Amino acid sequence: MSRQKALFLTAAKGSFAVGTAAVPQPGPGQILIKIYATALNPVDWKIQVHDFFIREYPTILGIDIAGTVTDVGEGVSGFKLGDRVITEAPIGESDQASFQQFTLASVNVTAKIPASLSFEEAASIPLGLTTAAVGLYNRVGGIGLFPPWEEGGRGLYRGKPFVVMGGASSVGQYVIQLARLSGFNPIITTASKSNADYLAALGATHILDRSLSPDAIRTEVSKITSAPIEAIYDAVSFPETQNLAYDILAPGGCLIIDYQLAIDEARKTSDKRVEYVYGIVHAPAARTLGASLFAKLSHLLIEGAIRPNRVEMLPNGLEGIISGLERLQKGVSNVKLIALPQETS
Ligand SMILES: NC(=O)c1ccc[n+]([C@@H]2O[C@H](COP(=O)([O-])OP(=O)(O)OC[C@H]3O[C@@H](n4cnc5c(N)ncnc54)[C@H](OP(=O)(O)O)[C@@H]3O)[C@@H](O)[C@H]2O)c1
């Protein structure tokens, strides 16, 4: 197979269209993956609307990849033809993107999918999990905690409080699960009431209704714990959630945001750290952490320590991504939208 179907973003702020592209050849340390499932992420529609990260158009977007290995490059060990794998694409490299039928992947950020997980569930994991992991455990763009997948890391922060704004988001769900593995307690999050039971099952100890006023949320948090809250992850990073999180954060603490900084100047003090996380583990500063996470990921999934997001499959293969991104832009609740590139007509 030398040609494949791909979804192109045709121009800056332009439209998407399905076309054909060459199937790339894996280089040293790379594998070729036949993509069965890919997840949609907010950054995909944000790139189309705002035009950032992309140097050349037309381009292929898409970050979350689940499929089977169909070719291996020089020096690859540990993966063979037919293995079911997940991986994360860098942004702006069409031959490694996920909105197509075949893609290249670097083996150091690839993991085998356990038999218990479908391709669709597996595709919900990479970007959400790495964004959570980099924000919590990387020294650059993160709090710099010690990861729970490394020896001695489980339960290391036992008894310390943790707050996650937007726990029902894809990123937020992985933050809750990693915070639980790290031992944080209580784990307080904000979400719609309808998602409370779901987030409790992932490890949140207290779920506050996100429709409460900022003052009411602060009061509820202070009723739950009087300990200083030194670690907060704002997984949705709207201006109102960032400002609320900043107010809750104790002096000496660190707030992670995953979208543009929007904290009011008047609030800022020199004793609170705010870090913007860039979750793609191909970034040089996150490569080591990413490789260590992907090396342990199959094991974390097999033991159920990390669970995928709830998934909804989109119809019409790659074409279905176009309306899927419009839905994502309007906002979804506790669901990862999944496209199936092999079902493209
Ligand atoms: N910097 C990076 O590397 C990076 C990586 C990945 C994502 N991101 C960014 O992170 C954000 C989240 O991405 P995602 O894929 O996790 O999003 P998502 O799953 O699409 O988020 C949807 C969820 O957001 C929650 N939500 C919306 N407004 C909220 C509010 N005011 N308070 C609390 N929760 C709220 C909703 O919760 P309920 O259903 O409970 O109402 C909903 O379930 C996006 O801005 C995305 O662009 C950044």
PDB file of C-alpha atoms in Angstrom, residues 14-166:
ATOM      1  CA  GLY A  14      -9.023  27.167   6.006  1.00  0.00           C
ATOM      2  CA  SER A  15     -11.261  24.150   5.629  1.00  0.00           C
ATOM      3  CA  PHE A  16     -10.654  20.433   6.131  1.00  0.00           C
ATOM      4  CA  ALA A  17     -10.870  18.029   3.178  1.00  0.00           C
ATOM      5  CA  VAL A  18     -10.219  14.310   2.767  1.00  0.00           C
ATOM      6  CA  GLY A  19      -7.582  13.536   0.125  1.00  0.00           C
ATOM      7  CA  THR A  20      -4.792  11.080  -0.483  1.00  0.00           C
ATOM      8  CA  ALA A  21      -1.228  11.089   0.816  1.00  0.00           C
ATOM      9  CA  ALA A  22       1.803   8.845   0.492  1.00  0.00           C
ATOM     10  CA  VAL A  23       2.239   6.157   3.142  1.00  0.00           C
ATOM     11  CA  PRO A  24       5.557   7.130   4.781  1.00  0.00           C
ATOM     12  CA  GLN A  25       8.509   4.780   5.329  1.00  0.00           C
ATOM     13  CA  PRO A  26       9.779   4.320   8.885  1.00  0.00           C
ATOM     14  CA  GLY A  27      13.280   5.635   9.573  1.00  0.00           C
ATOM     15  CA  PRO A  28      15.653   4.480  12.336  1.00  0.00           C
ATOM     16  CA  GLY A  29      13.841   4.085  15.661  1.00  0.00           C
ATOM     17  CA  GLN A  30      10.432   4.470  14.004  1.00  0.00           C
ATOM     18  CA  ILE A  31       7.514   2.167  13.281  1.00  0.00           C
ATOM     19  CA  LEU A  32       4.684   2.469  10.766  1.00  0.00           C
ATOM     20  CA  ILE A  33       1.231   2.195  12.361  1.00  0.00           C
ATOM     21  CA  LYS A  34      -2.063   1.368  10.672  1.00  0.00           C
ATOM     22  CA  ILE A  35      -4.397   3.680  12.620  1.00  0.00           C
ATOM     23  CA  TYR A  36      -7.666   2.131  13.784  1.00  0.00           C
ATOM     24  CA  ALA A  37      -8.680   4.886  16.202  1.00  0.00           C
ATOM     25  CA  THR A  38      -7.726   8.496  16.866  1.00  0.00           C
ATOM     26  CA  ALA A  39      -9.109  10.941  19.419  1.00  0.00           C
ATOM     27  CA  LEU A  40     -10.081  14.543  18.750  1.00  0.00           C
ATOM     28  CA  ASN A  41      -8.486  17.188  20.972  1.00  0.00           C
ATOM     29  CA  PRO A  42      -9.394  20.861  21.496  1.00  0.00           C
ATOM     30  CA  VAL A  43      -6.038  21.890  20.009  1.00  0.00           C
ATOM     31  CA  ASP A  44      -7.152  20.475  16.634  1.00  0.00           C
ATOM     32  CA  TRP A  45     -10.001  22.988  16.237  1.00  0.00           C
ATOM     33  CA  LYS A  46      -7.956  25.740  17.904  1.00  0.00           C
ATOM     34  CA  ILE A  47      -5.248  25.336  15.232  1.00  0.00           C
ATOM     35  CA  GLN A  48      -7.862  25.607  12.497  1.00  0.00           C
ATOM     36  CA  VAL A  49      -9.500  28.694  14.020  1.00  0.00           C
ATOM     37  CA  HIS A  50      -6.397  30.560  15.245  1.00  0.00           C
ATOM     38  CA  ASP A  51      -3.521  29.213  13.077  1.00  0.00           C
ATOM     39  CA  PHE A  52      -0.603  28.398  15.379  1.00  0.00           C
ATOM     40  CA  PHE A  53       2.121  25.703  15.590  1.00  0.00           C
ATOM     41  CA  ILE A  54       1.896  24.957  11.808  1.00  0.00           C
ATOM     42  CA  ARG A  55       4.664  26.074   9.461  1.00  0.00           C
ATOM     43  CA  GLU A  56       3.324  24.713   6.163  1.00  0.00           C
ATOM     44  CA  TYR A  57      -0.099  24.056   4.648  1.00  0.00           C
ATOM     45  CA  PRO A  58      -1.763  21.823   3.628  1.00  0.00           C
ATOM     46  CA  THR A  59      -1.109  19.897   6.812  1.00  0.00           C
ATOM     47  CA  ILE A  60      -2.450  16.852   8.643  1.00  0.00           C
ATOM     48  CA  LEU A  61      -3.438  17.237  12.300  1.00  0.00           C
ATOM     49  CA  GLY A  62      -4.243  14.750  15.054  1.00  0.00           C
ATOM     50  CA  ILE A  63      -2.219  13.606  18.071  1.00  0.00           C
ATOM     51  CA  ASP A  64      -3.710  10.449  19.633  1.00  0.00           C
ATOM     52  CA  ILE A  65      -2.921   7.228  17.782  1.00  0.00           C
ATOM     53  CA  ALA A  66      -4.043   3.621  18.345  1.00  0.00           C
ATOM     54  CA  GLY A  67      -3.392   0.904  15.777  1.00  0.00           C
ATOM     55  CA  THR A  68      -1.163  -1.967  14.739  1.00  0.00           C
ATOM     56  CA  VAL A  69       2.476  -2.041  13.704  1.00  0.00           C
ATOM     57  CA  THR A  70       2.782  -2.689   9.946  1.00  0.00           C
ATOM     58  CA  ASP A  71       6.469  -1.932   9.389  1.00  0.00           C
ATOM     59  CA  VAL A  72       9.530  -1.341  11.561  1.00  0.00           C
ATOM     60  CA  GLY A  73      12.576   0.847  10.890  1.00  0.00           C
ATOM     61  CA  GLU A  74      16.227   0.155  11.512  1.00  0.00           C
ATOM     62  CA  GLY A  75      17.295  -0.517  15.094  1.00  0.00           C
ATOM     63  CA  VAL A  76      13.766  -1.026  16.429  1.00  0.00           C
ATOM     64  CA  SER A  77      13.491  -3.619  19.164  1.00  0.00           C
ATOM     65  CA  GLY A  78      10.589  -4.442  21.422  1.00  0.00           C
ATOM     66  CA  PHE A  79       7.924  -3.981  18.723  1.00  0.00           C
ATOM     67  CA  LYS A  80       6.980  -6.339  15.900  1.00  0.00           C
ATOM     68  CA  LEU A  81       4.482  -6.472  13.058  1.00  0.00           C
ATOM     69  CA  GLY A  82       0.922  -6.847  14.322  1.00  0.00           C
ATOM     70  CA  ASP A  83       1.522  -5.400  17.813  1.00  0.00           C
ATOM     71  CA  ARG A  84      -1.384  -3.247  19.043  1.00  0.00           C
ATOM     72  CA  VAL A  85       0.105   0.095  20.100  1.00  0.00           C
ATOM     73  CA  ILE A  86      -0.647   3.642  21.248  1.00  0.00           C
ATOM     74  CA  THR A  87       1.489   6.676  20.697  1.00  0.00           C
ATOM     75  CA  GLU A  88       1.419  10.455  20.603  1.00  0.00           C
ATOM     76  CA  ALA A  89       2.211  12.583  17.550  1.00  0.00           C
ATOM     77  CA  PRO A  90       4.193  15.818  17.589  1.00  0.00           C
ATOM     78  CA  ILE A  91       2.197  18.785  16.225  1.00  0.00           C
ATOM     79  CA  GLY A  92       3.025  20.025  12.727  1.00  0.00           C
ATOM     80  CA  GLU A  93       4.642  16.841  11.331  1.00  0.00           C
ATOM     81  CA  SER A  94       2.161  15.445   8.815  1.00  0.00           C
ATOM     82  CA  ASP A  95       3.864  12.069   8.437  1.00  0.00           C
ATOM     83  CA  GLN A  96       3.460  11.489  12.204  1.00  0.00           C
ATOM     84  CA  ALA A  97      -0.076  12.889  12.574  1.00  0.00           C
ATOM     85  CA  SER A  98      -3.176  10.841  13.372  1.00  0.00           C
ATOM     86  CA  PHE A  99      -5.916  12.109  11.021  1.00  0.00           C
ATOM     87  CA  GLN A 100      -4.846   9.615   8.352  1.00  0.00           C
ATOM     88  CA  GLN A 101      -4.802   5.848   7.866  1.00  0.00           C
ATOM     89  CA  PHE A 102      -1.081   5.175   8.421  1.00  0.00           C
ATOM     90  CA  THR A 103       1.493   7.134  10.402  1.00  0.00           C
ATOM     91  CA  LEU A 104       5.044   7.017  11.686  1.00  0.00           C
ATOM     92  CA  ALA A 105       5.826   6.849  15.385  1.00  0.00           C
ATOM     93  CA  SER A 106       8.931   7.001  17.549  1.00  0.00           C
ATOM     94  CA  VAL A 107       9.227   3.805  19.577  1.00  0.00           C
ATOM     95  CA  ASN A 108      10.412   5.633  22.694  1.00  0.00           C
ATOM     96  CA  VAL A 109       6.938   7.200  23.095  1.00  0.00           C
ATOM     97  CA  THR A 110       4.954   4.127  22.062  1.00  0.00           C
ATOM     98  CA  ALA A 111       3.385   1.471  24.301  1.00  0.00           C
ATOM     99  CA  LYS A 112       1.600  -1.819  23.691  1.00  0.00           C
ATOM    100  CA  ILE A 113      -2.156  -1.814  24.282  1.00  0.00           C
ATOM    101  CA  PRO A 114      -3.250  -4.520  26.744  1.00  0.00           C
ATOM    102  CA  ALA A 115      -5.842  -7.013  25.449  1.00  0.00           C
ATOM    103  CA  SER A 116      -8.388  -5.593  27.895  1.00  0.00           C
ATOM    104  CA  LEU A 117      -8.538  -2.238  26.054  1.00  0.00           C
ATOM    105  CA  SER A 118     -10.105  -1.532  22.662  1.00  0.00           C
ATOM    106  CA  PHE A 119      -8.313   0.660  20.116  1.00  0.00           C
ATOM    107  CA  GLU A 120     -11.010   3.283  20.719  1.00  0.00           C
ATOM    108  CA  GLU A 121     -10.413   3.389  24.483  1.00  0.00           C
ATOM    109  CA  ALA A 122      -6.642   3.361  24.005  1.00  0.00           C
ATOM    110  CA  ALA A 123      -6.843   6.342  21.635  1.00  0.00           C
ATOM    111  CA  SER A 124      -8.350   8.436  24.449  1.00  0.00           C
ATOM    112  CA  ILE A 125      -5.163   8.158  26.503  1.00  0.00           C
ATOM    113  CA  PRO A 126      -1.986   9.702  25.007  1.00  0.00           C
ATOM    114  CA  LEU A 127      -2.368  13.516  25.018  1.00  0.00           C
ATOM    115  CA  GLY A 128      -4.647  13.659  28.060  1.00  0.00           C
ATOM    116  CA  LEU A 129      -2.288  11.500  30.082  1.00  0.00           C
ATOM    117  CA  THR A 130       0.966  13.130  28.977  1.00  0.00           C
ATOM    118  CA  THR A 131      -0.425  16.613  29.633  1.00  0.00           C
ATOM    119  CA  ALA A 132      -1.393  15.515  33.127  1.00  0.00           C
ATOM    120  CA  ALA A 133       1.978  13.808  33.660  1.00  0.00           C
ATOM    121  CA  VAL A 134       4.182  16.639  32.381  1.00  0.00           C
ATOM    122  CA  GLY A 135       2.262  19.174  34.493  1.00  0.00           C
ATOM    123  CA  LEU A 136       2.647  17.135  37.655  1.00  0.00           C
ATOM    124  CA  TYR A 137       6.061  15.534  37.278  1.00  0.00           C
ATOM    125  CA  ASN A 138       8.256  17.477  34.839  1.00  0.00           C
ATOM    126  CA  ARG A 139      10.720  20.031  36.200  1.00  0.00           C
ATOM    127  CA  VAL A 140      10.193  22.249  33.139  1.00  0.00           C
ATOM    128  CA  GLY A 141       6.573  23.377  32.684  1.00  0.00           C
ATOM    129  CA  GLY A 142       5.463  21.285  35.635  1.00  0.00           C
ATOM    130  CA  ILE A 143       5.401  21.074  39.421  1.00  0.00           C
ATOM    131  CA  GLY A 144       8.402  18.714  39.388  1.00  0.00           C
ATOM    132  CA  LEU A 145       6.966  16.006  41.674  1.00  0.00           C
ATOM    133  CA  PHE A 146       8.436  12.488  41.634  1.00  0.00           C
ATOM    134  CA  PRO A 147       6.362  10.219  39.323  1.00  0.00           C
ATOM    135  CA  PRO A 148       4.312   7.355  40.760  1.00  0.00           C
ATOM    136  CA  TRP A 149       5.323   4.963  37.951  1.00  0.00           C
ATOM    137  CA  GLU A 150       8.954   5.084  39.124  1.00  0.00           C
ATOM    138  CA  GLU A 151      10.130   2.899  41.973  1.00  0.00           C
ATOM    139  CA  GLY A 152       9.303   4.515  45.303  1.00  0.00           C
ATOM    140  CA  GLY A 153       6.872   6.962  43.695  1.00  0.00           C
ATOM    141  CA  ARG A 154       3.539   5.409  44.687  1.00  0.00           C
ATOM    142  CA  GLY A 155       1.883   7.246  47.548  1.00  0.00           C
ATOM    143  CA  LEU A 156       4.834   9.608  47.976  1.00  0.00           C
ATOM    144  CA  TYR A 157       2.641  12.653  48.690  1.00  0.00           C
ATOM    145  CA  ARG A 158       0.287  10.822  51.024  1.00  0.00           C
ATOM    146  CA  GLY A 159      -1.934  13.128  53.051  1.00  0.00           C
ATOM    147  CA  LYS A 160      -1.222  16.297  51.065  1.00  0.00           C
ATOM    148  CA  PRO A 161      -4.230  18.079  49.527  1.00  0.00           C
ATOM    149  CA  PHE A 162      -4.602  18.512  45.778  1.00  0.00           C
ATOM    150  CA  VAL A 163      -7.077  20.520  43.701  1.00  0.00           C
ATOM    151  CA  VAL A 164      -8.019  19.868  40.052  1.00  0.00           C
ATOM    152  CA  MET A 165     -10.143  22.462  38.274  1.00  0.00           C
ATOM    153  CA  GLY A 166     -12.258  20.737  35.602  1.00  0.00           C
TER     154      GLY A 166
END
